[in-house]
């Protein structure tokens, strides 16, 4: 199917993009990598009056680091992230999650800002943003604001951002040196969206867990931070029983729906199995 008719704009600056979004009063969409938006247009699941193509705004594509944070311009491609030495050294969980995103051609076009703004609860980047407690910077007619992951995702494919706001930057705290990490996922075929995915980061000191970060994708309307499961590890350590208890708690915390791909019960089962696997694999790469 072909998309419905739309006006097309390719602004050269962020200010111009915001002005265009404002002009259409909520009836325009940002076009980033197009890997989710174009299929939705072709299936006529969305019918915006206009597309605001931000691909020519060079100021939106960068990776910058400081002592504590890695900042990504919203138009940074997933492929760039996959091969970034900065990401490999300071955000290896994000690099691992990137390899689960679709296939190479999709990652060559798809962007970090688009993946997060799209807010698919099964997607990997929103889960990593949630696990690591990252944030996005959005620019709208009233200026810029920072929205933390916990305040960003509202429900399926919906964020708390206004229709005239553009995601300009995604910020993730650098992982502590030596932290263990793993992104475990189950999908029917390689490259499909996850039935369930688990992002894990574990900071250990011997048998003690000094910080655990766990988040689930595909197990509810938004990516879910599994705080009560993290607390079990931080309190009881990293032995087999504590890991089993954390995995069981994770399965209680999620609120999956049944759909054509899997039942809610199966997704809960996957949450338990994948949480256990993610914690155990994270420990194999933890060097602290
Ligand atoms: C076959 C296939 C398999 C895929 N598998 C996966 C997968 O396994 N995991 C996964 O995570 N993704 C998957 N994707 C989706 C892919 O990762 C997309 O790149 C991503 O979801 C959207 O990023 P994009 O840059 O292409 O955004 P677009 O498709 O251009 O936009 C998506 C939405 O976000 C909005 N948007 C985009 N950028 C901004 C911005 N800067 N500010 C405000 N709003 C913005 C758009 O208006 C639109 O509503 C798959 C896609 C395909 C086609």
Coordinates of C-alpha atoms and ligand atoms in Angstrom, one line a residue:
X1 CA 0.0 0.0 0.0
X2 CA 1.1 3.6 -0.6
X3 CA 1.1 6.2 2.2
X4 CA -1.7 8.8 2.2
X5 CA -0.9 12.3 0.8
X6 CA 1.3 14.5 3.0
X7 CA 3.2 17.8 2.8
X8 CA 7.0 17.3 3.0
X9 CA 9.4 19.6 4.7
X10 CA 13.2 19.2 5.1
X11 CA 14.3 22.0 7.5
X12 CA 17.9 22.8 8.0
X13 CA 17.8 23.7 11.7
X14 CA 16.1 22.5 14.8
X15 CA 14.3 25.8 15.3
X16 CA 12.8 25.5 11.8
X17 CA 11.7 21.9 12.5
X18 CA 10.0 23.0 15.7
X19 CA 8.3 26.0 13.9
X20 CA 7.0 23.6 11.3
X21 CA 5.6 21.2 13.9
X22 CA 3.9 24.1 15.6
X23 CA 2.5 25.4 12.4
X24 CA 0.7 22.1 11.8
X25 CA -0.8 22.1 15.3
X26 CA -0.2 18.5 16.2
X27 CA -0.9 17.1 12.7
X28 CA 2.8 16.7 11.5
X29 CA 5.3 14.0 12.3
X30 CA 9.1 14.1 12.5
X31 CA 10.7 11.8 10.0
X32 CA 14.0 10.3 11.3
X33 CA 15.2 7.0 10.0
X34 CA 11.7 6.1 8.7
X35 CA 12.1 2.5 9.8
X36 CA 8.9 2.6 11.9
X37 CA 7.2 5.7 10.5
X38 CA 7.2 4.6 6.8
X39 CA 5.6 1.2 7.4
X40 CA 3.0 2.9 9.6
X41 CA 2.3 5.4 6.8
X42 CA 2.1 2.6 4.2
X43 CA -0.3 0.6 6.3
X44 CA -2.2 3.9 6.9
X45 CA -1.9 3.4 10.7
X46 CA -1.0 7.1 10.8
X47 CA -2.2 10.0 8.5
X48 CA -0.3 13.1 9.3
X49 CA -0.8 16.2 7.2
X50 CA 2.9 16.7 7.0
X51 CA 6.3 15.1 7.5
X52 CA 9.2 17.1 9.0
X53 CA 12.3 15.4 7.7
X54 CA 15.2 16.1 10.2
X55 CA 17.8 14.1 8.2
X56 CA 19.5 17.2 6.9
X57 CA 20.0 18.8 10.4
X58 CA 23.7 17.9 10.9
X59 CA 23.6 19.3 14.4
X60 CA 21.5 16.3 15.5
X61 CA 24.1 13.6 14.8
X62 CA 26.9 13.2 17.4
X63 CA 28.2 11.2 20.3
X64 CA 29.7 13.3 23.1
X65 CA 31.1 12.2 26.4
X66 CA 32.1 13.8 29.7
X67 CA 33.1 12.3 33.0
X68 CA 29.7 10.9 33.8
X69 CA 27.4 11.0 30.7
X70 CA 27.3 9.9 27.1
X71 CA 25.1 12.2 25.0
X72 CA 23.8 11.2 21.6
X73 CA 22.3 13.5 19.1
X74 CA 18.8 12.2 18.3
X75 CA 19.8 11.5 14.7
X76 CA 22.7 9.3 15.6
X77 CA 22.2 6.0 13.6
X78 CA 21.9 2.7 15.4
X79 CA 24.8 1.5 13.2
X80 CA 27.0 4.3 14.4
X81 CA 26.3 3.4 18.0
X82 CA 27.0 -0.3 17.3
X83 CA 30.6 0.6 16.1
X84 CA 31.3 3.5 18.4
X85 CA 34.5 3.0 20.5
X86 CA 33.0 5.3 23.1
X87 CA 29.9 3.2 23.4
X88 CA 32.0 0.0 23.5
X89 CA 34.1 1.3 26.3
X90 CA 31.5 3.2 28.4
X91 CA 28.1 1.8 27.5
X92 CA 28.6 -1.8 26.5
X93 CA 25.0 -2.7 27.4
X94 CA 23.8 -0.3 24.7
X95 CA 26.1 -1.8 22.2
X96 CA 24.9 -5.3 23.0
X97 CA 21.2 -4.2 22.8
X98 CA 21.9 -2.6 19.4
X99 CA 22.8 -5.9 17.9
X100 CA 19.2 -7.1 18.7
X101 CA 17.6 -4.2 16.7
X102 CA 16.3 -5.5 13.4
X103 CA 18.9 -6.1 10.7
X104 CA 21.9 -4.2 9.4
X105 CA 19.9 -2.1 6.8
X106 CA 17.5 -1.1 9.5
X107 CA 20.3 -0.1 11.9
X108 CA 22.0 1.9 9.1
X109 CA 18.9 4.2 8.9
X110 CA 17.2 3.9 12.3
X111 CA 18.2 6.5 14.9
X112 CA 18.4 6.5 18.7
X113 CA 16.0 9.4 18.9
X114 CA 13.5 7.8 16.6
X115 CA 13.6 4.5 18.5
X116 CA 12.9 6.2 21.8
X117 CA 10.3 8.7 20.5
X118 CA 8.5 5.8 18.8
X119 CA 8.1 4.2 22.3
X120 CA 7.5 0.6 21.2
X121 CA 7.5 -1.3 24.5
X122 CA 9.2 -4.2 22.8
X123 CA 12.1 -2.1 21.5
X124 CA 15.6 -2.4 23.0
X125 CA 16.6 1.2 23.3
X126 CA 13.7 2.3 25.6
X127 CA 14.5 -0.6 27.9
X128 CA 18.2 0.4 28.1
X129 CA 17.2 4.0 28.7
X130 CA 14.9 2.8 31.5
X131 CA 17.5 0.4 33.1
X132 CA 20.2 3.0 33.2
X133 CA 17.9 5.8 34.2
X134 CA 18.8 8.0 31.2
X135 CA 16.9 11.0 29.8
X136 CA 16.0 12.8 26.7
X137 CA 16.3 16.5 25.9
X138 CA 13.3 17.8 23.9
X139 CA 13.0 21.1 22.2
X140 CA 9.7 22.8 21.6
X141 CA 8.3 26.3 21.1
X142 CA 8.9 27.1 24.8
X143 CA 12.5 26.0 24.7
X144 CA 14.3 22.8 25.9
X145 CA 13.5 20.5 28.7
X146 CA 15.0 17.2 30.0
X147 CA 12.6 14.3 30.6
X148 CA 13.8 11.3 32.6
X149 CA 13.1 7.8 31.3
X150 CA 10.7 7.2 34.2
X151 CA 8.6 10.2 33.1
X152 CA 8.8 9.6 29.3
X153 CA 6.9 6.5 28.4
X154 CA 3.1 6.8 28.8
X155 CA 1.7 3.7 27.0
X156 CA 2.1 1.7 23.7
X157 CA 3.7 4.0 21.1
X158 CA 3.0 7.1 23.2
X159 CA 5.4 9.4 25.2
X160 CA 4.7 12.4 27.3
X161 CA 6.3 14.7 24.7
X162 CA 4.1 17.2 23.0
X163 CA 3.4 16.9 19.2
X164 CA 5.5 20.1 18.6
X165 CA 8.5 18.9 20.6
X166 CA 11.6 17.3 18.8
X167 CA 13.9 14.9 20.7
X168 CA 17.3 16.5 20.2
X169 CA 19.5 14.5 22.5
X170 CA 19.5 11.2 24.4
X171 CA 21.6 11.0 27.6
X172 CA 22.8 7.9 29.3
X173 CA 25.0 7.7 32.4
X174 CA 28.3 6.0 31.6
X175 CA 28.4 2.5 33.2
X176 CA 30.8 2.1 36.1
X177 CA 34.1 0.5 35.0
X178 CA 34.0 -3.3 35.5
X179 CA 30.2 -3.4 35.7
X180 CA 28.6 -6.6 34.3
X181 CA 25.9 -6.3 31.7
X182 CA 23.7 -8.4 29.4
X183 CA 20.7 -7.9 27.1
X184 CA 18.8 -11.2 26.9
X185 CA 16.0 -11.4 24.5
X186 CA 13.6 -14.0 23.0
X187 CA 12.1 -13.4 19.5
X188 CA 10.6 -15.9 17.1
X189 CA 13.1 -15.0 14.3
X190 CA 16.4 -13.1 14.4
X191 CA 15.6 -9.4 13.8
X192 CA 12.0 -9.6 15.0
X193 CA 10.9 -7.4 17.9
X194 CA 11.4 -9.1 21.3
X195 CA 8.6 -11.2 22.8
X196 CA 10.4 -10.2 26.0
X197 CA 13.8 -8.6 26.5
X198 CA 15.7 -8.0 29.7
X199 CA 18.4 -5.3 30.1
X200 CA 20.7 -5.9 33.1
X201 CA 23.7 -4.1 34.6
X202 CA 25.3 -5.5 37.8
X203 CA 28.0 -3.8 39.8
X204 CA 29.6 -6.3 42.2
X205 CA 32.1 -6.2 45.0
X206 CA 33.0 -9.9 45.5
X207 CA 29.8 -11.7 46.3
X208 CA 27.9 -8.4 47.1
X209 CA 25.9 -6.5 44.6
X210 CA 26.5 -2.8 45.1
X211 CA 24.1 -1.8 42.3
X212 CA 21.7 -3.7 40.1
X213 CA 19.7 -2.3 37.1
X214 CA 17.1 -4.4 35.5
X215 CA 14.4 -3.4 32.9
X216 CA 12.0 -5.4 30.8
X217 CA 10.9 -4.8 27.2
X218 CA 7.8 -6.5 25.7
X219 CA 6.2 -7.2 29.0
X220 CA 3.6 -4.4 29.3
X221 CA 2.6 -1.1 27.7
X222 CA 5.9 0.6 28.6
X223 CA 9.5 -0.6 29.3
X224 CA 9.5 -1.4 33.0
X225 CA 12.2 -0.9 35.6
X226 CA 12.3 -4.0 37.8
X227 CA 13.3 -2.2 41.0
X228 CA 12.0 -4.7 43.5
X229 CA 14.0 -7.4 41.8
X230 CA 17.1 -5.2 41.8
X231 CA 16.6 -4.8 45.6
X232 CA 16.8 -8.5 46.2
X233 CA 20.2 -8.7 44.6
X234 CA 21.4 -5.5 46.4
X235 CA 20.2 -7.0 49.8
X236 CA 20.9 -10.7 49.4
X237 CA 23.9 -10.8 47.1
X238 CA 24.7 -12.7 44.0
X239 CA 24.2 -16.4 45.0
X240 CA 22.0 -18.8 43.1
X241 CA 19.1 -18.4 45.5
X242 CA 19.1 -14.6 45.3
X243 CA 19.2 -14.7 41.5
X244 CA 16.3 -17.1 41.4
X245 CA 14.3 -14.9 43.8
X246 CA 15.1 -11.8 41.8
X247 CA 14.0 -13.5 38.6
X248 CA 10.8 -14.7 40.2
X249 CA 10.1 -11.2 41.5
X250 CA 10.6 -9.8 38.0
X251 CA 7.9 -12.1 36.7
X252 CA 5.5 -10.8 39.3
X253 CA 6.3 -7.1 38.5
X254 CA 5.5 -7.2 34.8
X255 CA 2.0 -6.7 33.4
X256 CA 2.1 -8.2 29.9
X257 CA -0.9 -8.5 27.6
X258 CA -1.8 -11.5 25.5
X259 CA -1.6 -10.9 21.7
X260 CA -1.2 -12.9 18.5
X261 CA 2.4 -13.5 19.3
X262 CA 2.3 -14.8 22.9
X263 CA 0.0 -15.1 25.9
X264 CA 0.5 -13.0 29.0
X265 CA 1.5 -16.1 30.9
X266 CA 4.2 -17.0 28.4
X267 CA 5.6 -13.5 28.6
X268 CA 5.7 -13.7 32.3
X269 CA 7.5 -17.1 32.1
X270 CA 10.0 -15.5 29.6
X271 CA 10.6 -12.6 32.0
X272 CA 11.6 -15.0 34.8
X273 CA 13.9 -17.1 32.6
X274 CA 15.5 -14.2 30.8
X275 CA 16.0 -12.2 34.0
X276 CA 17.9 -15.1 35.5
X277 CA 20.0 -15.6 32.4
X278 CA 20.7 -11.9 32.1
X279 CA 22.0 -11.6 35.7
X280 CA 24.1 -14.7 35.4
X281 CA 25.6 -13.7 32.1
X282 CA 26.2 -10.1 33.4
X283 CA 28.3 -11.7 36.2
X284 CA 30.5 -13.5 33.7
X285 CA 31.7 -10.2 32.2
X286 CA 31.8 -8.2 35.5
X287 CA 35.4 -7.6 36.4
X288 CA 35.1 -5.6 39.6
Ligands
LIG1 C1 11.8 -5.2 9.7 C2 12.1 -4.3 10.9 C3 12.5 -4.8 12.1 C4 12.7 -4.0 13.2 N1 13.1 -4.6 14.3 C5 13.4 -3.8 15.4 C6 13.8 -4.4 16.6 O1 14.0 -5.6 16.7 N2 14.0 -3.6 17.7 C7 13.7 -2.2 17.6 O2 13.9 -1.5 18.6 N3 13.4 -1.7 16.5 C8 13.2 -2.4 15.4 N4 12.7 -1.8 14.2 C9 12.5 -0.4 14.2 C10 13.8 0.4 14.1 O3 14.6 0.3 15.2 C11 13.4 1.9 13.9 O4 14.6 2.5 13.5 C12 13.0 2.7 15.2 O5 11.9 2.1 15.8 C13 12.5 4.1 14.8 O6 13.6 4.8 14.5 P1 13.7 5.7 13.2 O7 14.8 6.6 13.3 O8 13.6 4.9 12.0 O9 12.3 6.6 13.4 P2 11.1 6.9 12.4 O10 10.5 5.7 11.9 O11 11.5 8.0 11.4 O12 10.1 7.6 13.5 C14 9.4 6.8 14.4 C15 8.5 7.7 15.3 O13 9.3 8.5 16.1 C16 9.0 9.9 15.8 N5 10.3 10.6 15.9 C17 11.4 10.2 15.2 N6 12.5 11.0 15.6 C18 12.0 11.9 16.4 C19 12.6 13.0 17.1 N7 13.9 13.3 17.0 N8 11.8 13.8 17.9 C20 10.4 13.5 18.0 N9 9.8 12.4 17.4 C21 10.6 11.7 16.6 C22 8.4 9.9 14.4 O14 7.6 11.0 14.2 C23 7.6 8.6 14.4 O15 6.4 8.8 15.1 C24 12.5 -2.6 13.1 C25 12.1 -2.0 11.9 C26 11.9 -2.9 10.8 C27 11.4 -2.2 9.5

